[in-house]
Coordinates of C-alpha atoms and ligand atoms in Angstrom, one line a residue:
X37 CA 0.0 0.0 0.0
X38 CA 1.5 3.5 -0.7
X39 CA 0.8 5.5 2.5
X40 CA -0.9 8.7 2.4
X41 CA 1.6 10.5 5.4
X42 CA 4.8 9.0 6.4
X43 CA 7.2 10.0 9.0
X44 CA 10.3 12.0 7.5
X45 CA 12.7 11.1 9.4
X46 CA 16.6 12.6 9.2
X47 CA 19.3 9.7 9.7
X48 CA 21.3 12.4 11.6
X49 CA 18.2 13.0 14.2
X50 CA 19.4 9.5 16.1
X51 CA 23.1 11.0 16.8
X52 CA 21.7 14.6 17.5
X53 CA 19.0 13.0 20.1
X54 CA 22.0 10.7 22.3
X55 CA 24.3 14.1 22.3
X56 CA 21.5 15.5 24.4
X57 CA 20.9 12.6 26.8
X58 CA 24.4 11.9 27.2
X59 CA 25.0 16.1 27.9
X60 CA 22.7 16.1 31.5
X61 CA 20.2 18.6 30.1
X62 CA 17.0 17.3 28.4
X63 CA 14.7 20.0 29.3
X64 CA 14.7 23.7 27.9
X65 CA 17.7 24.6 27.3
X66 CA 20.7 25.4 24.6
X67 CA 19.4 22.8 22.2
X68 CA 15.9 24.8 22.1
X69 CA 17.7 28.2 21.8
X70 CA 20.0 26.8 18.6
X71 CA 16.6 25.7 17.3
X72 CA 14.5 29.1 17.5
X73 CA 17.6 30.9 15.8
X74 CA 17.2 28.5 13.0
X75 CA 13.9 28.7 12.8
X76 CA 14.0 32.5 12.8
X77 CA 16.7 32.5 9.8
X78 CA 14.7 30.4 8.0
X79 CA 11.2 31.8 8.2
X80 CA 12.6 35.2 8.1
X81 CA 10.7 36.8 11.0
X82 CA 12.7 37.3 14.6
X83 CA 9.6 36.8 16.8
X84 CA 9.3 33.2 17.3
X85 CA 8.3 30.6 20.5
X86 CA 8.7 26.7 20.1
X87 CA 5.9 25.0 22.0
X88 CA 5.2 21.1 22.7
X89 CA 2.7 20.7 20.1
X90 CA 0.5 23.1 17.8
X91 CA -3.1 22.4 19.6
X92 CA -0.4 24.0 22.5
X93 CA 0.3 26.8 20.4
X94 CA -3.0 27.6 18.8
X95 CA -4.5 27.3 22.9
X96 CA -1.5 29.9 23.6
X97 CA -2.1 32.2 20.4
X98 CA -6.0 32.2 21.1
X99 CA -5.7 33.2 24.6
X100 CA -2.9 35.9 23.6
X101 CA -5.4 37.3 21.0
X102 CA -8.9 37.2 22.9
X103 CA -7.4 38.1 26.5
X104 CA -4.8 40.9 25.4
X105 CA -4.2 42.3 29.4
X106 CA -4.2 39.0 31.0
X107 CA -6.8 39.7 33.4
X108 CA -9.3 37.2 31.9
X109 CA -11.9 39.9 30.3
X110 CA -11.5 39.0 27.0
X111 CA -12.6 35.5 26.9
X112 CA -15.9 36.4 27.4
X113 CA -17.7 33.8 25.3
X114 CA -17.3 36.5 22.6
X115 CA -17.3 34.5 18.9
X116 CA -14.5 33.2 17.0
X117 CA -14.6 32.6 13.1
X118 CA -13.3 29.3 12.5
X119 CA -13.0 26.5 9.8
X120 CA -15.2 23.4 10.1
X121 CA -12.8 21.1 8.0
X122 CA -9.5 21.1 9.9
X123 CA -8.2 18.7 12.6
X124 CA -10.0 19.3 16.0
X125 CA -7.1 20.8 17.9
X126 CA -7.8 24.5 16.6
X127 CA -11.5 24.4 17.8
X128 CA -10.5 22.8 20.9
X129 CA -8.1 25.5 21.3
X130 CA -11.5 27.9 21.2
X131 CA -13.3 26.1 23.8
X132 CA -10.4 25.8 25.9
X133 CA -10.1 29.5 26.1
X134 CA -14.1 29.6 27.1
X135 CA -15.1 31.1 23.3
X136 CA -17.6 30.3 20.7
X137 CA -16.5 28.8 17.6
X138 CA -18.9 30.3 14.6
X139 CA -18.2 28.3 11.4
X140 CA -17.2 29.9 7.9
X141 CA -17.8 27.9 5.0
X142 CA -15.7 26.3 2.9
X143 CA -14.6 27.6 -0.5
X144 CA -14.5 23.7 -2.3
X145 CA -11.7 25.0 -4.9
X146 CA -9.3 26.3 -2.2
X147 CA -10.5 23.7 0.8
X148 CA -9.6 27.3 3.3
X149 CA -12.2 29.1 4.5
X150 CA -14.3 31.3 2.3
X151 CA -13.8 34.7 2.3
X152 CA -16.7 36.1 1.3
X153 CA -19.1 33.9 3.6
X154 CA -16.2 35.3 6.0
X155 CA -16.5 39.1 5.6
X156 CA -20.4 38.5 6.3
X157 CA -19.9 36.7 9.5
X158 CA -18.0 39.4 11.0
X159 CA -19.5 41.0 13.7
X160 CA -19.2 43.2 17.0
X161 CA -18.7 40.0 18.9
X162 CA -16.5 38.4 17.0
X163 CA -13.2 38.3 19.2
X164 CA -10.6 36.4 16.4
X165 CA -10.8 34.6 13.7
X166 CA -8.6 31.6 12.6
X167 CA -7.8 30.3 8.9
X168 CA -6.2 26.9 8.4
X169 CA -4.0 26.8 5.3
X170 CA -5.5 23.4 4.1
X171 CA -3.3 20.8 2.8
X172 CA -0.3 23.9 2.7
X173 CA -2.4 25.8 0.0
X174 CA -2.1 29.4 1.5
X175 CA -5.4 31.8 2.4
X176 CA -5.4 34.8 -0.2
X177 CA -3.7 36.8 3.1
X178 CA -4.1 40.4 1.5
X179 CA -8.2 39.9 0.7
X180 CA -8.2 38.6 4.0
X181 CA -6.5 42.0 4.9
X182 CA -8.5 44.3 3.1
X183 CA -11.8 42.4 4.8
X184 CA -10.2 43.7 8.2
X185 CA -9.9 47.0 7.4
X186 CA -13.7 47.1 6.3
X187 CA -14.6 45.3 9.5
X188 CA -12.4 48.0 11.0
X189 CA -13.9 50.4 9.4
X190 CA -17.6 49.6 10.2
X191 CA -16.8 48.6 14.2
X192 CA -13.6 50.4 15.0
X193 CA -11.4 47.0 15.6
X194 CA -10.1 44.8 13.6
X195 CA -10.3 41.3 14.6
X196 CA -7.1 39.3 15.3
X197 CA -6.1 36.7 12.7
X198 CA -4.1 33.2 13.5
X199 CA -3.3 31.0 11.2
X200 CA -3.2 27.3 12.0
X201 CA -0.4 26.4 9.0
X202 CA -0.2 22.8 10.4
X203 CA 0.0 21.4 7.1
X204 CA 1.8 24.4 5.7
X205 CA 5.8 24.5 6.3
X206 CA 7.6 25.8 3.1
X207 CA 4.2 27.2 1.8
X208 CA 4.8 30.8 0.7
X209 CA 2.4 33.8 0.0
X210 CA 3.4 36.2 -2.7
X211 CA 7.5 35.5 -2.1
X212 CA 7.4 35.3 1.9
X213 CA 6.9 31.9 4.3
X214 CA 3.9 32.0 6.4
X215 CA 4.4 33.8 9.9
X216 CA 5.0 37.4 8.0
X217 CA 1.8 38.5 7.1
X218 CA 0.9 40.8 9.9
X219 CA -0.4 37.7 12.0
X220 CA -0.1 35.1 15.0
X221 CA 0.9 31.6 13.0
X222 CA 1.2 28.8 14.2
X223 CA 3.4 25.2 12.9
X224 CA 3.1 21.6 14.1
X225 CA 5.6 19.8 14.3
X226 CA 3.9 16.5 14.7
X227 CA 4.9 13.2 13.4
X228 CA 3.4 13.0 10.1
X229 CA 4.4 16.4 8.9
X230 CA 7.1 17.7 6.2
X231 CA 9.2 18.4 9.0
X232 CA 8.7 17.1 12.4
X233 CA 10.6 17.3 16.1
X234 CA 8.7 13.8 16.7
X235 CA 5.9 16.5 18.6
X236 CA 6.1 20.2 18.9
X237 CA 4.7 23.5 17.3
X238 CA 6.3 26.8 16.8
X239 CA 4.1 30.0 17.1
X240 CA 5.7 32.9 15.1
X241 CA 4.4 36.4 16.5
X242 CA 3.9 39.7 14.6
X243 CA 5.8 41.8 17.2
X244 CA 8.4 41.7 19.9
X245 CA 5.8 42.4 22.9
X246 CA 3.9 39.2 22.1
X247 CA 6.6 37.4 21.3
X248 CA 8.0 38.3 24.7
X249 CA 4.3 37.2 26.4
X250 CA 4.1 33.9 24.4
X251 CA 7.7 33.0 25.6
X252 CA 6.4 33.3 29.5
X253 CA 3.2 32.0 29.2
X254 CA 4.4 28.8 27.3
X255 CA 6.5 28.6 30.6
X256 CA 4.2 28.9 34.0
X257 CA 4.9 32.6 33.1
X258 CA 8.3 32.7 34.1
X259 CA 10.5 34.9 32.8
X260 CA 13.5 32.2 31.8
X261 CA 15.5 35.2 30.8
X262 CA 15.1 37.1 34.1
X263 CA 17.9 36.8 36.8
X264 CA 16.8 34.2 39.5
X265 CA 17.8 33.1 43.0
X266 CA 19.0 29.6 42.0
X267 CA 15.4 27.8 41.1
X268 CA 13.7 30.6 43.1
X269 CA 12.3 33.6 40.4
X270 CA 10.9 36.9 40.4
X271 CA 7.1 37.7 40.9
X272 CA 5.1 36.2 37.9
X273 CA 2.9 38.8 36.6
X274 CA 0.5 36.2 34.7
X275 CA 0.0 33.3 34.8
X276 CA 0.7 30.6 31.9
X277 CA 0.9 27.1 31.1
X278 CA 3.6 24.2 30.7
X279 CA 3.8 24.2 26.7
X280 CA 7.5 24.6 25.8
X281 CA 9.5 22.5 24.1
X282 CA 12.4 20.6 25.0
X283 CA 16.0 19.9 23.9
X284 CA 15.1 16.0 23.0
X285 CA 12.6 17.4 20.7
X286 CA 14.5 20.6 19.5
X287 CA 17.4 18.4 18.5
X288 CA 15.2 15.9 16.3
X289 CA 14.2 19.5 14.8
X290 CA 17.6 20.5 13.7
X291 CA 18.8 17.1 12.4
X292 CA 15.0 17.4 9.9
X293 CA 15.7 21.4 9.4
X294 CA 18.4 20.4 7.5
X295 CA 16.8 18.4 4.9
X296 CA 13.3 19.7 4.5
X297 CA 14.0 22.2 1.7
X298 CA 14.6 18.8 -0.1
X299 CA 11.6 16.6 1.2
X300 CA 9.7 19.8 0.6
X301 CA 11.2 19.8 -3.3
X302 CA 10.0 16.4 -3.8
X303 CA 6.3 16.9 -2.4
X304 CA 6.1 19.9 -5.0
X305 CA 7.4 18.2 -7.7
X306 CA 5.0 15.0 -7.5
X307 CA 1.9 17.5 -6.6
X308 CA 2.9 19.5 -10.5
X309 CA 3.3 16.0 -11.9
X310 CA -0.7 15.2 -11.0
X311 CA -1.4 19.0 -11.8
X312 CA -0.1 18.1 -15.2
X313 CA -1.8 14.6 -15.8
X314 CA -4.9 15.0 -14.3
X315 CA -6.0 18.8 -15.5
X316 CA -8.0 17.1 -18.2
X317 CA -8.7 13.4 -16.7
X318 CA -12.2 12.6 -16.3
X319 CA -14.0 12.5 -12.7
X320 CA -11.5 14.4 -10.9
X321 CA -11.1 18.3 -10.8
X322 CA -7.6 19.7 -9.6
X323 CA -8.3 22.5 -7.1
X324 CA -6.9 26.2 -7.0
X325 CA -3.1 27.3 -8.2
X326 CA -2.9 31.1 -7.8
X327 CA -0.2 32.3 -9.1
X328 CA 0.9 34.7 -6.1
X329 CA 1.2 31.3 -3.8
X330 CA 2.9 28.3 -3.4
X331 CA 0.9 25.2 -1.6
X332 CA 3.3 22.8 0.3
X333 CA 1.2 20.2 -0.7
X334 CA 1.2 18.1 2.5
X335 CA -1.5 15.6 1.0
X336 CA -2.9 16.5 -2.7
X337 CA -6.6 17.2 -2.4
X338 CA -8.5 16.5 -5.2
X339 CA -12.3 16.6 -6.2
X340 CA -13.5 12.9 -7.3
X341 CA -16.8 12.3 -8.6
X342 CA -18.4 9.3 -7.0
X343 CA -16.1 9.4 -3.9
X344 CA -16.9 6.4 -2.3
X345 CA -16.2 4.2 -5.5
X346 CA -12.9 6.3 -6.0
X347 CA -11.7 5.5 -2.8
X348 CA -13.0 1.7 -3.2
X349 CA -11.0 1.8 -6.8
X350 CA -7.5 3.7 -5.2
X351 CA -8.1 0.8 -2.0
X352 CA -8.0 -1.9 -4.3
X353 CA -5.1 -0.3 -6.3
X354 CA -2.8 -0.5 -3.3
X355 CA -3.0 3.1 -3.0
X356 CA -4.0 4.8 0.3
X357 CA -6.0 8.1 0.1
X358 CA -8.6 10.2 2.5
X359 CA -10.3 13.2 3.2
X360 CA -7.9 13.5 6.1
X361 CA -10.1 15.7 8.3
X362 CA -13.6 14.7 9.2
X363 CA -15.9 18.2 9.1
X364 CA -16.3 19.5 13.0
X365 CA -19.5 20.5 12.9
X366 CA -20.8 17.3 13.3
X367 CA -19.6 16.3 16.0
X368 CA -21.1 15.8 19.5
X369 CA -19.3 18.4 21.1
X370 CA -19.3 21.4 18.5
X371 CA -23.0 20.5 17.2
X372 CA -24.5 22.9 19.2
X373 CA -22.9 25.8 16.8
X374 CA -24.5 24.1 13.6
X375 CA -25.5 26.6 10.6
X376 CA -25.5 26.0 7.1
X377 CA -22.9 25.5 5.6
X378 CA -23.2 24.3 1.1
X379 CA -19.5 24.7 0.6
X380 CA -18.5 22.4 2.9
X381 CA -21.1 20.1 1.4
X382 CA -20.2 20.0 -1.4
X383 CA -16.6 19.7 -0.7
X384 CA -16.7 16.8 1.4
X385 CA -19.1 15.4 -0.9
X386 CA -15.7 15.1 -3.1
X387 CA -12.6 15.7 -1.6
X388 CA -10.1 12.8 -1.5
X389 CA -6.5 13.4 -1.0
X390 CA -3.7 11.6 -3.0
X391 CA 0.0 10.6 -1.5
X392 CA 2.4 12.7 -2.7
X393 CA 5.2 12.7 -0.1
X394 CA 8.9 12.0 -0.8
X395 CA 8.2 8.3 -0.4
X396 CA 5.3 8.6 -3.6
X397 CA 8.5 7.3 -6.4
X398 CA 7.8 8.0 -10.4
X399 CA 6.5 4.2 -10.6
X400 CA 4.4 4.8 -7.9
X401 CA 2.7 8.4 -9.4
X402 CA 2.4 7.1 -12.5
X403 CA 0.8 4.2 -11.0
X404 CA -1.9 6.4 -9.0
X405 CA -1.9 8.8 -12.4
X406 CA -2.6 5.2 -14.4
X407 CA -5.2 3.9 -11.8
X408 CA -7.6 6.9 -11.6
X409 CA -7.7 7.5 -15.5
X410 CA -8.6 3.5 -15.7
X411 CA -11.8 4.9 -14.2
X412 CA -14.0 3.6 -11.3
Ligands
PLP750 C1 -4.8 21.5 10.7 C2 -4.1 21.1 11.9 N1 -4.1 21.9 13.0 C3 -3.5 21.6 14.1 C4 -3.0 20.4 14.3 C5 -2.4 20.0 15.7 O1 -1.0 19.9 15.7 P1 -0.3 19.0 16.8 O2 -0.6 17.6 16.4 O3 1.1 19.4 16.6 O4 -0.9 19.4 18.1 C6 -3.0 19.5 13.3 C7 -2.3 18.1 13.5 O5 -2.4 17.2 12.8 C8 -3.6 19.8 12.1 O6 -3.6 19.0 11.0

């Protein structure tokens, strides 16, 4: 069977991970730091925080938005504009902080949110709003900007944005990696990604004051920069949670940093390979391309008609394929927030998504390419 997400694993990550438990120091420490300076090079912004996970750093980035003083006022069950087809973890994150997730519908040719359905749902409650880049294929980020500064306009604030880019590292809008457009965005750097740290997340902040807040909140909010007494620290201001990474996790990181510009190479060039054979195949539309962005292409979504033969057919074929992320609406715990929502219908009524990781070789794309143009 060819596997829809794979671990990418460096060979170097095994070495870099005994250096750390032979050195005494597993927790946050030097390791980390080396990370976050690499991490800043390479995404080109200096206002970064690694975190355990990136349900940890959406939870942190939500409550950073929607309670801006840190006295708890903010997360006044105020409303926050949300996907419906995305992983749980970022309306989790919403409840967590005691909010209301309202859903956006989905735009079926981009699989993000749609902005239009977007700009109508913003109201005088609505405390943030969160995209998910789905499957890497960026948000049109300046429409979404020029919808703020109508809302601004009409209510005299302009809603904060985050962007859950979960599937998203090496995606780029118009030139620049996501985590520079103004916003609070947020990476995971869970097993199955491009590029994983075997768990973690990495919130990238649009300025230095909540950069600074992110860094002690992820941390009890402790100041880890501050002088101390030996373990005993200065007065904490706030208080914060235990999402930080560690060096076990941050060395992983820097053994897969170094190689994801070419696992990332490989996803893009079997993603223009089905571009190119299946523009014109029958039963199967190719979503979006903009030309001012470049998707990562962390699974290939593609519209099938007849979805549950397609997937029956691909099964049978040896190849493994999905929709990857039930819609949330549906579920017990969010169903009390259900509205209408045809986008999403019709998208899930024929999104599959295709392998096309480093492991997908030429035989095995032009075997996938070969099975869905046999028909099903
Ligand atoms: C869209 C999306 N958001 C958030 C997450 C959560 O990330 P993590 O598993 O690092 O907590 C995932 C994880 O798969 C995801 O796919």
């Amino acid at each position: 069977m060819i596997p829809l997400m794979r671990v990418e694993m460096s060979q170097e990550a095994g070495a870099a991970v005994s250096r750390v438990l032979a050195g005494g120091m597993i927790g946050q420490g030097p390791v980390v730091d080396e990370f976050e300076q690499a991490l800043r090079e390479r995404i080109g912004n200096p206002y970064v925080a690694t975190v355990n996970s990136g349900t940890s750093g959406l939870h942190l980035a939500l409550r950073l938005v929607t309670d801006p003083t840190g006295t708890g006022t903010g997360a006044d069950g105020g409303e926050v504009l949300t996907t419906p087809l995305t992983m749980v973890a970022a309306n989790w994150a919403i409840l967590a902080n005691g909010l209301r997730p309202k859903w956006v519908d989905v735009d079926p040719m981009t699989l993000n949110v749609d902005l239009d359905d977007l700009a109508r749902k913003i109201t005088p409650a609505t405390r943030a709003i969160v995209i998910v880049h789905f499957a890497g294929y960026p948000v049109d980020l300046a429409r979404l900007s020029d919808i703020l500064d109508e809302a601004e306009a009409a209510y005299g604030f302009r809603p904060p944005v985050i962007e859950d880019c979960a599937h998203a590292w090496g995606a780029t809008y118009r030139g620049t990696p996501l985590g520079n457009h103004g916003n609070v965005a947020v990476y995971s750097f869970q097993s199955v990604k491009h590029f994983t740290t075997g768990d973690g997340g990495l919130m990238v902040l649009p300025d230095a004051q909540l950069a600074e807040r992110a860094r002690r909140l992820r941390w009890f909010g402790i100041d880890r920069s501050a002088p101390g007494r030996g373990l005993v620290r200065a007065d904490i201001p706030e208080w914060g949670y235990k999402f930080h990474m560690n060096d076990i996790n941050a060395a992983i990181g820097l053994a897969n940093l170094a190689e994801t510009d070419e696992v990332i190479r490989r996803y893009r060039d079997n993603a223009a390979f089905y571009d190119r054979e299946l523009a014109t195949a029958d039963g199967v539309r190719v979503t979006e391309r903009a030309a001012d962005r470049q998707s990562s292409f962390w699974v290939y979504p593609l519209l099938v008609r007849g979805k549950d033969a397609f997937i029956k057919h691909m099964t049978e074929a040896g190849v493994m394929v999905s929709q990857v992320h039930e819609r949330n609406d549906r579920h017990t715990a969010l169903r009390r927030y259900a509205s209408l929502l045809p986008g999403l219908d019709r998208a899930v009524e024929q999104l599959v998504c295709l392998p096309v990781g480093r492991w997908v070789s030429d035989e095995d794309r032009r075997h996938i390419v070969d099975t869905i143009k046999a028909g099903w």
